[in-house]
Every structure is written in structure tokens, then in C-alpha cells.
């Protein structure tokens, strides 16, 4: 079958909820992916930061195969010999006390919402069914009906209502707005340290720290969605460590499994996570031994291979180079670690055509919103690979 055959089949039988670049990939290794004609591309999206460890990392692949031949799932009706180790290891990394495993990011966000509400009613003393959670304009936390209800992006929510009540939206990056939005029934502030989908939006320095203080003063939980910004992506293990912030809960996903398997989690303190009692929450696949074993190895790889440090180093190196490009299309280059956005001026004709041109040069990336090109390669990238990519990026941005 040719690429075109496969594209046509996907478009005929698959729902059209995406508009992918027309490249049909069949193999991946480290930072590289290969299409069915053998052409190779540098992956600058990393499956939205789920392959921080690089595609098909051999250590994680080996673990996955070993565990798949041993025991894959027990359900939570019984215990398995991987879950406790997984919980402990993630708690140690996050300086937290208890973990609740799920599968996708959106499920973990839903879990954090339930946790915060129950904490509000049973610990903080919020009036029955009146709990409020504050979220930010421009957020992206997933696709469930509750989560899209507090999205501010029409594309994600139009025609999918009615929505779940109990959420209040404030502008991102403005601590005063948080302070003013808090009422006695506020249980949590749910926020991304950097809004990736929002266009790689980096809040003012000190924002998160101020939010932490405001939350503490008002007995409101600070819940950080580090599904995309965490696990080394932004040059620290967690993006909030740039400001020495310790949230009340982390929401993790994506790279937690190195891209092998959907694994997500909420980690928090005993006081907060302790609100869940048997039967109140769960999922068939969550916490299964295959997921736990893969995730444990993915985290070991991240730490033992120094990927967090590499993200910081390579991120700075790449950013400095990008800033030297002289192109009439570029409005701003911004980012942290290896989460970098190049915002184009409105006259540039949209980021999509740049992504298409970069694809021809052997680089895969995706526009976010109209005008931002996002660069987020696997964290195993080397200086030489960045140099190779940079030449091509420069060429496209200066010549198109
Ligand atoms: C799609 C975006 C990225 C996330 C944060 C929760 C979730 C995500 C911060 C939900 C998921 C994804 C999902 C994917 C596209 C993608 C995305 F552009 F839409 F925003 F990465 F930038 N919190 N992000 O980024 O996790 O349930 O998907 O596991 O929905 O098309 P999930």
C-alpha cells in the first residue's frame, strides 16, 4: 500500500476529528521517525511531549515486553507487585505522599477535580454542592465533557454542552485575578505552569509563587497540571521548580510512560488524597502491572540518563540560536527547556504553512493556535541534531 492509499482509507473510515500532516509514519528511534517510504524526520512534537525519553527507548521496550509476558492486568480487585513500587517512586520524585493512578491525562484531571471537591466538603467545610474550582482562560486540560466546559476555546466546546457547573475562569498570569476570584466555597486553583496549547504562554516571573502564597493564605488547593510541562520538558523535572513551588497536587501523564502506554496519575499529600475511600473512584486499566512497570522504567530512564539536565542545556542552546534568525515572519521566540514556541506575525499567513514546509525539509512539528510553531523534541536530542535542525528551520523562516 502507498502512503496515499493509507491516507485515503483513514479519511474514509476514520472520524475527521484531526487534520494531520500527510506523513505516514511506521517506525521511530530516539528523536527520529520514519515514513513508509523510508524517509526520516526529526520529531519536533514528541507526541505532545509523551516521548520525552525518545521513541521506542530500548530499556522501556525491554521492560514492557518482559512484563507483557508475565502479567498485564489484575484489576484493582486484587493487588499486583508493581503498583506499590510505582506509587512510592513517583511520590519520592514529587515530594508527595500518595498517588492515584489513571490512564489518560483527562482522567487524571477529572480525578483531581473529584479529589479537590471531596476535600472541600469533608475537610475545608464547604457547603454541600457549592464547591468552586478556579481555572484560567486559554487552558487545556483534556477533552471530557466536564473539562471542555471550563475551556475558553470555542472549537473544543461548541455543540458539546450542557456543561458541569462549579468552575470560574480568570485570566492566566495575573495573581490579583486569583485573589479576587476566591470565595469561601473555592476549593482549588487548577493551572498549567506554562500554557502549551495556549501558544506556549509563559506567565510573568514569580506568578506561580504568588499563586502558591495566595492559595495557602486562603486554604485553597494549588493543583498543577504538569501533564505536558513536567518530567523534564521545561528544563526541570517539573516546571514549577523554576520558582521553587510545591503544589498541593501534581497531575501527570504523557511522558510518565515514555510514550509506550497511557499512564497518568494524581499525586498529593495524605491529608488531601486520603479523602478517597474504597469504591468512590477508579478505572479498569488504571494501576495495572504493565502500566506501572513501564512507567517505573520510563522514570528511571529520565533520571539516570540525565534527560532533565539535557533538556535545560539543549533548550538554552536551541533558544539562543533561534533568536539569531532574522525573519520578517517572527514576532517572538519564547520557551523553557525544550518547550519552545516561535510566534509569527499575523501577516505571516499562519504557522501551518511553515509546518508543511518544515516537513519537506525533514522536520515534523505542529502549529498551535494560528500563529505559533511549537518545537518540543525528545529530550535525548544532541547539539549536533539541533544544529542540523536549526539550519533547516532558519532556511524555511528566512526564505518562505
Ligand atoms: C489532543 C493540545 C498538547 C495537556 C494538558 C491535560 C491533557 C493534555 C496540559 C489531556 C493533552 C494533548 C491532547 C491532544 C493534543 C494535546 C495538546 F494541543 F491539545 F493542547 F499537547 F498541547 N493537560 N494534550 O496538554 O491529556 O487526556 O490527552 O492524555 O487532545 O488532541 P490526555
Coordinates of C-alpha atoms and ligand atoms in Angstrom, one line a residue:
X1 CA 0.0 0.0 0.0
X2 CA 1.2 3.5 -0.8
X3 CA 1.0 6.5 1.6
X4 CA -1.9 7.8 -0.4
X5 CA -3.9 4.5 0.0
X6 CA -3.4 4.6 3.7
X7 CA -4.4 8.3 4.0
X8 CA -7.5 7.7 1.9
X9 CA -8.5 4.7 4.0
X10 CA -8.0 6.7 7.2
X11 CA -10.1 9.5 5.8
X12 CA -12.8 7.3 4.6
X13 CA -13.2 5.1 7.7
X14 CA -11.8 7.3 10.5
X15 CA -13.6 10.2 12.1
X16 CA -12.3 13.6 11.0
X17 CA -11.5 15.0 14.4
X18 CA -7.9 15.7 13.4
X19 CA -6.2 17.3 10.4
X20 CA -2.9 15.6 10.4
X21 CA 0.1 16.4 8.2
X22 CA 0.1 13.8 5.4
X23 CA 3.1 11.8 6.5
X24 CA 2.5 8.1 7.3
X25 CA 4.9 7.0 10.0
X26 CA 5.9 3.4 10.6
X27 CA 9.0 3.4 12.8
X28 CA 10.6 5.6 15.4
X29 CA 14.0 5.6 17.2
X30 CA 15.2 8.3 19.6
X31 CA 14.4 11.7 18.0
X32 CA 13.8 10.2 14.6
X33 CA 10.7 8.8 12.9
X34 CA 10.5 7.1 9.5
X35 CA 7.6 7.2 7.0
X36 CA 6.6 4.1 5.0
X37 CA 8.8 5.2 2.1
X38 CA 11.9 5.2 4.4
X39 CA 12.2 9.0 4.6
X40 CA 13.4 10.1 8.1
X41 CA 12.2 13.1 10.0
X42 CA 13.3 14.7 13.3
X43 CA 10.3 14.7 15.6
X44 CA 9.8 18.1 17.0
X45 CA 6.4 17.3 18.6
X46 CA 7.3 14.2 20.6
X47 CA 3.7 13.2 20.5
X48 CA 2.8 16.3 22.5
X49 CA 5.6 15.5 25.0
X50 CA 4.8 11.9 25.6
X51 CA 8.1 10.6 24.2
X52 CA 10.5 12.8 26.2
X53 CA 12.7 9.7 26.5
X54 CA 12.8 9.3 22.7
X55 CA 10.9 6.9 20.5
X56 CA 11.0 3.2 21.4
X57 CA 13.5 3.6 24.1
X58 CA 15.2 0.2 24.3
X59 CA 15.2 0.0 28.1
X60 CA 11.5 0.8 28.3
X61 CA 10.7 -1.5 25.4
X62 CA 12.5 -4.4 27.1
X63 CA 10.7 -3.8 30.3
X64 CA 7.4 -3.7 28.5
X65 CA 8.0 -7.0 26.7
X66 CA 9.1 -8.7 29.9
X67 CA 6.1 -7.5 31.9
X68 CA 3.8 -8.3 29.0
X69 CA 4.9 -11.9 29.1
X70 CA 4.5 -12.1 32.9
X71 CA 1.3 -10.3 34.0
X72 CA -0.6 -7.4 32.3
X73 CA -3.6 -6.6 34.4
X74 CA -5.3 -7.8 37.5
X75 CA -7.8 -5.1 38.0
X76 CA -7.8 -3.3 41.3
X77 CA -10.0 -6.0 42.8
X78 CA -6.7 -7.7 43.5
X79 CA -3.2 -6.3 44.2
X80 CA -0.2 -6.6 41.9
X81 CA 3.5 -6.4 42.6
X82 CA 4.2 -3.2 40.6
X83 CA 1.6 -0.7 41.9
X84 CA 3.1 0.0 45.3
X85 CA 6.6 0.5 43.9
X86 CA 5.2 2.8 41.2
X87 CA 3.3 4.9 43.8
X88 CA 6.3 5.1 46.1
X89 CA 8.8 6.0 43.3
X90 CA 6.6 8.8 41.9
X91 CA 5.9 10.1 45.5
X92 CA 9.6 10.2 46.1
X93 CA 10.2 12.2 42.9
X94 CA 7.4 14.7 43.6
X95 CA 7.9 15.0 47.3
X96 CA 4.3 13.8 47.8
X97 CA 2.7 11.2 50.0
X98 CA 0.0 9.4 48.0
X99 CA -0.7 8.6 44.3
X100 CA -3.9 7.7 42.5
X101 CA -3.2 6.1 39.1
X102 CA -5.3 6.6 36.0
X103 CA -4.7 6.2 32.2
X104 CA -5.1 9.4 30.2
X105 CA -4.4 12.9 31.2
X106 CA -8.0 13.9 31.1
X107 CA -8.9 11.1 33.5
X108 CA -6.3 12.3 35.9
X109 CA -7.6 15.9 35.7
X110 CA -11.1 14.5 36.5
X111 CA -9.6 12.7 39.4
X112 CA -8.0 15.9 40.7
X113 CA -11.3 17.7 40.4
X114 CA -13.1 15.0 42.4
X115 CA -10.4 14.9 45.0
X116 CA -10.5 18.7 45.4
X117 CA -14.2 18.8 45.8
X118 CA -14.4 16.0 48.3
X119 CA -11.5 17.6 50.3
X120 CA -13.5 20.9 50.1
X121 CA -16.7 19.3 51.6
X122 CA -15.1 16.9 54.1
X123 CA -12.0 18.9 55.3
X124 CA -12.5 22.5 54.5
X125 CA -16.2 22.6 55.3
X126 CA -17.6 23.9 52.0
X127 CA -21.4 24.0 51.7
X128 CA -22.9 20.9 50.0
X129 CA -22.7 21.0 46.2
X130 CA -21.3 24.6 46.2
X131 CA -17.6 23.8 45.6
X132 CA -15.9 26.1 43.1
X133 CA -12.6 25.5 41.2
X134 CA -10.8 28.4 39.6
X135 CA -9.3 27.8 36.1
X136 CA -7.5 30.0 33.6
X137 CA -8.6 31.4 30.3
X138 CA -6.7 29.7 27.5
X139 CA -6.3 26.5 29.5
X140 CA -6.0 23.0 28.0
X141 CA -6.7 20.1 30.4
X142 CA -8.3 17.5 28.1
X143 CA -11.5 16.6 26.3
X144 CA -14.1 15.2 28.7
X145 CA -17.4 16.9 28.9
X146 CA -16.6 18.4 32.3
X147 CA -13.1 19.6 31.3
X148 CA -14.2 21.2 28.0
X149 CA -16.9 23.0 30.0
X150 CA -14.2 25.2 31.5
X151 CA -12.2 25.6 28.3
X152 CA -12.4 29.1 26.8
X153 CA -11.8 27.8 23.3
X154 CA -14.9 27.5 21.2
X155 CA -13.5 24.8 19.0
X156 CA -13.3 22.4 21.9
X157 CA -16.7 23.0 23.3
X158 CA -19.2 24.3 20.8
X159 CA -22.2 21.9 20.4
X160 CA -20.9 19.7 23.3
X161 CA -22.9 21.3 26.1
X162 CA -24.6 21.4 28.6
X163 CA -21.6 21.6 30.9
X164 CA -20.7 20.9 34.5
X165 CA -21.1 23.8 36.9
X166 CA -18.7 24.8 39.6
X167 CA -15.8 26.4 37.7
X168 CA -14.8 30.0 37.5
X169 CA -12.4 31.4 34.8
X170 CA -9.7 34.1 35.4
X171 CA -7.0 35.4 33.1
X172 CA -3.7 33.5 33.1
X173 CA -0.7 35.1 34.5
X174 CA -2.5 37.5 36.9
X175 CA -2.2 36.7 40.6
X176 CA -4.6 39.6 41.5
X177 CA -7.3 38.0 39.5
X178 CA -6.8 34.8 41.5
X179 CA -7.1 36.7 44.8
X180 CA -10.3 38.4 43.7
X181 CA -11.9 35.3 42.4
X182 CA -11.6 33.3 45.6
X183 CA -14.8 32.9 47.7
X184 CA -15.5 30.8 50.8
X185 CA -16.5 27.9 48.6
X186 CA -13.3 27.9 46.5
X187 CA -11.6 24.5 46.8
X188 CA -8.8 24.7 44.2
X189 CA -6.9 26.6 41.6
X190 CA -6.2 24.4 38.6
X191 CA -3.4 25.7 36.4
X192 CA -0.7 24.8 33.9
X193 CA 2.7 26.3 34.8
X194 CA 3.1 27.2 31.1
X195 CA 0.1 27.1 28.7
X196 CA 1.4 24.9 25.9
X197 CA -1.7 24.6 23.8
X198 CA -2.5 28.2 24.6
X199 CA 0.6 29.1 22.4
X200 CA 3.5 28.3 24.8
X201 CA 2.4 31.2 27.0
X202 CA 4.9 31.8 29.8
X203 CA 3.5 33.7 32.8
X204 CA 5.4 36.6 34.4
X205 CA 8.3 35.6 36.7
X206 CA 7.0 34.9 40.2
X207 CA 3.5 34.2 39.1
X208 CA 3.3 30.7 40.3
X209 CA 5.0 31.6 43.6
X210 CA 2.4 34.3 44.2
X211 CA -0.4 31.9 43.4
X212 CA 1.1 29.4 45.9
X213 CA 1.0 32.1 48.6
X214 CA -2.5 33.2 47.8
X215 CA -3.7 29.6 47.8
X216 CA -2.1 28.9 51.1
X217 CA -3.5 32.0 52.7
X218 CA -7.0 31.1 51.6
X219 CA -6.9 27.4 52.2
X220 CA -7.4 26.7 48.5
X221 CA -5.6 23.8 46.9
X222 CA -3.0 24.6 44.2
X223 CA -3.3 21.9 41.6
X224 CA -0.7 21.9 38.8
X225 CA -1.4 20.2 35.5
X226 CA 2.2 19.2 34.6
X227 CA 1.0 16.6 32.2
X228 CA 2.8 18.4 29.4
X229 CA 5.3 20.7 31.2
X230 CA 6.5 18.1 33.7
X231 CA 9.0 15.3 33.5
X232 CA 11.9 17.3 32.2
X233 CA 10.2 19.1 29.3
X234 CA 10.8 22.6 30.6
X235 CA 14.4 22.0 31.8
X236 CA 13.5 21.0 35.4
X237 CA 11.8 17.8 36.5
X238 CA 8.7 19.9 37.0
X239 CA 8.2 23.4 35.5
X240 CA 7.1 24.7 39.0
X241 CA 10.6 24.1 40.3
X242 CA 11.7 27.1 38.3
X243 CA 10.1 29.0 41.1
X244 CA 10.5 26.6 44.0
X245 CA 6.8 26.0 44.2
X246 CA 5.4 22.8 45.8
X247 CA 1.8 22.4 44.8
X248 CA -0.9 20.5 46.8
X249 CA -1.2 18.1 43.9
X250 CA 0.5 17.3 40.6
X251 CA -1.3 15.9 37.7
X252 CA 1.0 13.8 35.5
X253 CA 0.6 11.9 32.3
X254 CA 2.2 11.7 28.8
X255 CA 5.9 11.0 29.4
X256 CA 5.2 9.2 32.6
X257 CA 5.2 6.1 30.4
X258 CA 7.8 7.3 27.8
X259 CA 5.0 7.0 25.2
X260 CA 4.5 3.3 25.4
X261 CA 1.2 3.1 27.1
X262 CA -1.3 5.6 28.6
X263 CA -0.4 6.1 32.2
X264 CA -1.4 9.1 34.2
X265 CA -1.6 10.0 37.9
X266 CA -2.5 12.5 40.6
X267 CA 0.0 12.8 43.4
X268 CA -0.8 14.7 46.6
X269 CA -0.5 14.7 50.3
X270 CA -2.1 12.2 52.7
X271 CA -4.5 14.8 54.0
X272 CA -5.9 15.5 50.6
X273 CA -5.6 12.2 48.6
X274 CA -6.7 10.5 51.8
X275 CA -10.3 11.6 51.1
X276 CA -10.9 8.8 48.6
X277 CA -12.5 5.7 50.2
X278 CA -13.0 2.3 48.6
X279 CA -15.4 2.2 45.7
X280 CA -15.5 6.0 45.2
X281 CA -13.3 6.2 42.2
X282 CA -11.4 4.0 39.8
X283 CA -10.8 2.6 36.3
X284 CA -10.5 -0.9 34.9
X285 CA -7.0 -0.4 33.5
X286 CA -5.6 2.1 36.0
X287 CA -2.6 0.9 38.1
X288 CA -2.2 -2.3 36.1
X289 CA 1.2 -4.0 36.4
X290 CA 2.1 -3.4 32.8
X291 CA 1.4 0.3 33.1
X292 CA 3.3 0.5 36.4
X293 CA 6.3 -1.4 35.2
X294 CA 6.6 0.6 32.0
X295 CA 6.2 3.9 33.9
X296 CA 8.8 2.9 36.5
X297 CA 11.3 2.2 33.8
X298 CA 10.4 5.4 31.9
X299 CA 11.1 7.5 35.1
X300 CA 14.4 5.7 35.7
X301 CA 15.5 6.5 32.2
X302 CA 14.6 10.1 32.6
X303 CA 16.7 10.4 35.8
X304 CA 19.6 8.0 35.0
X305 CA 20.2 9.3 31.5
X306 CA 20.2 12.9 32.7
X307 CA 17.4 14.0 30.4
X308 CA 16.2 16.8 32.7
X309 CA 19.7 18.4 32.6
X310 CA 19.9 17.8 28.9
X311 CA 16.6 19.5 28.4
X312 CA 17.8 22.6 30.2
X313 CA 21.1 22.7 28.3
X314 CA 19.8 21.9 24.9
X315 CA 16.8 24.2 25.4
X316 CA 19.1 27.2 26.2
X317 CA 21.3 26.3 23.3
X318 CA 18.5 26.0 20.8
X319 CA 16.7 29.1 22.1
X320 CA 19.9 31.2 21.7
X321 CA 20.2 30.0 18.1
X322 CA 16.6 30.6 17.2
X323 CA 16.9 34.2 18.5
X324 CA 19.6 34.8 15.8
X325 CA 17.2 34.1 12.9
X326 CA 16.3 37.3 11.0
X327 CA 12.9 36.7 9.5
X328 CA 10.1 39.2 8.9
X329 CA 7.7 36.5 10.0
X330 CA 8.9 36.1 13.6
X331 CA 7.2 38.1 16.3
X332 CA 8.7 36.4 19.3
X333 CA 10.7 33.3 20.4
X334 CA 9.9 32.0 23.9
X335 CA 10.1 28.9 25.9
X336 CA 11.6 27.0 28.8
X337 CA 13.8 24.0 28.4
X338 CA 12.7 22.1 25.3
X339 CA 9.2 23.6 25.1
X340 CA 9.7 26.4 22.7
X341 CA 7.2 28.5 20.7
X342 CA 8.0 30.7 17.7
X343 CA 5.2 33.2 17.4
X344 CA 4.7 34.6 13.9
X345 CA 3.3 37.9 13.0
X346 CA -0.3 37.9 11.7
X347 CA 0.9 38.7 8.2
X348 CA 3.0 35.5 8.1
X349 CA -0.1 33.6 6.8
X350 CA -0.4 31.2 9.7
X351 CA 2.0 28.7 11.2
X352 CA 0.6 25.7 9.4
X353 CA 2.3 26.5 6.1
X354 CA 5.6 26.7 8.0
X355 CA 5.0 23.3 9.5
X356 CA 4.2 22.0 6.0
X357 CA 7.5 23.5 4.6
X358 CA 9.5 22.1 7.6
X359 CA 8.1 18.7 6.9
X360 CA 9.5 18.8 3.4
X361 CA 12.9 19.6 5.0
X362 CA 12.6 16.6 7.3
X363 CA 11.3 18.2 10.4
X364 CA 7.9 17.4 12.0
X365 CA 6.2 20.0 14.1
X366 CA 2.8 21.3 14.7
X367 CA 1.3 24.8 14.8
X368 CA -0.6 25.7 17.9
X369 CA -3.3 28.3 17.6
X370 CA -3.0 30.2 14.3
X371 CA 0.4 31.7 14.7
X372 CA 2.7 29.7 16.9
X373 CA 5.2 27.0 15.8
X374 CA 6.0 24.7 18.7
X375 CA 9.3 22.9 19.0
X376 CA 9.4 20.2 21.5
X377 CA 11.8 17.4 20.5
X378 CA 12.5 14.3 22.6
X379 CA 14.8 15.3 25.5
X380 CA 17.6 12.9 24.2
X381 CA 18.4 15.4 21.4
X382 CA 22.1 16.3 21.0
X383 CA 23.8 19.5 20.0
X384 CA 24.6 18.1 16.5
X385 CA 20.9 17.3 16.0
X386 CA 19.9 20.8 17.0
X387 CA 22.5 22.2 14.6
X388 CA 21.1 20.0 11.8
X389 CA 17.5 21.1 12.6
X390 CA 18.5 24.8 13.0
X391 CA 19.9 25.1 9.5
X392 CA 16.6 23.9 8.1
X393 CA 14.4 26.0 10.4
X394 CA 16.4 29.1 9.6
X395 CA 16.2 28.3 5.8
X396 CA 12.4 28.0 6.0
X397 CA 11.8 31.0 8.2
X398 CA 14.1 33.2 6.1
X399 CA 13.0 32.1 2.7
X400 CA 9.3 31.3 2.8
Ligands
LIG1 C1 -5.5 16.3 21.7 C2 -3.1 20.2 22.8 C3 -1.0 19.4 23.6 C4 -2.4 18.6 28.1 C5 -2.5 19.1 29.4 C6 -4.2 17.5 30.0 C7 -4.1 16.9 28.8 C8 -3.3 17.5 27.8 C9 -1.6 20.2 29.8 C10 -5.1 15.8 28.5 C11 -3.3 16.9 26.5 C12 -2.9 17.0 24.2 C13 -4.0 16.1 23.8 C14 -4.1 16.2 22.3 C15 -3.4 17.4 21.9 C16 -2.6 17.8 23.0 C17 -2.2 19.1 23.2 F1 -2.6 20.9 21.8 F2 -4.3 19.9 22.5 F3 -3.1 21.1 23.8 F4 -0.2 18.5 24.0 F5 -0.5 20.6 23.5 N1 -3.4 18.6 30.3 N2 -2.7 17.4 25.5 O1 -1.6 19.1 27.2 O2 -4.3 14.6 28.3 O3 -6.3 13.1 28.0 O4 -4.9 13.7 26.1 O5 -4.0 12.2 27.8 O6 -6.4 16.3 22.6 O7 -5.6 16.4 20.5 P1 -4.9 13.3 27.5

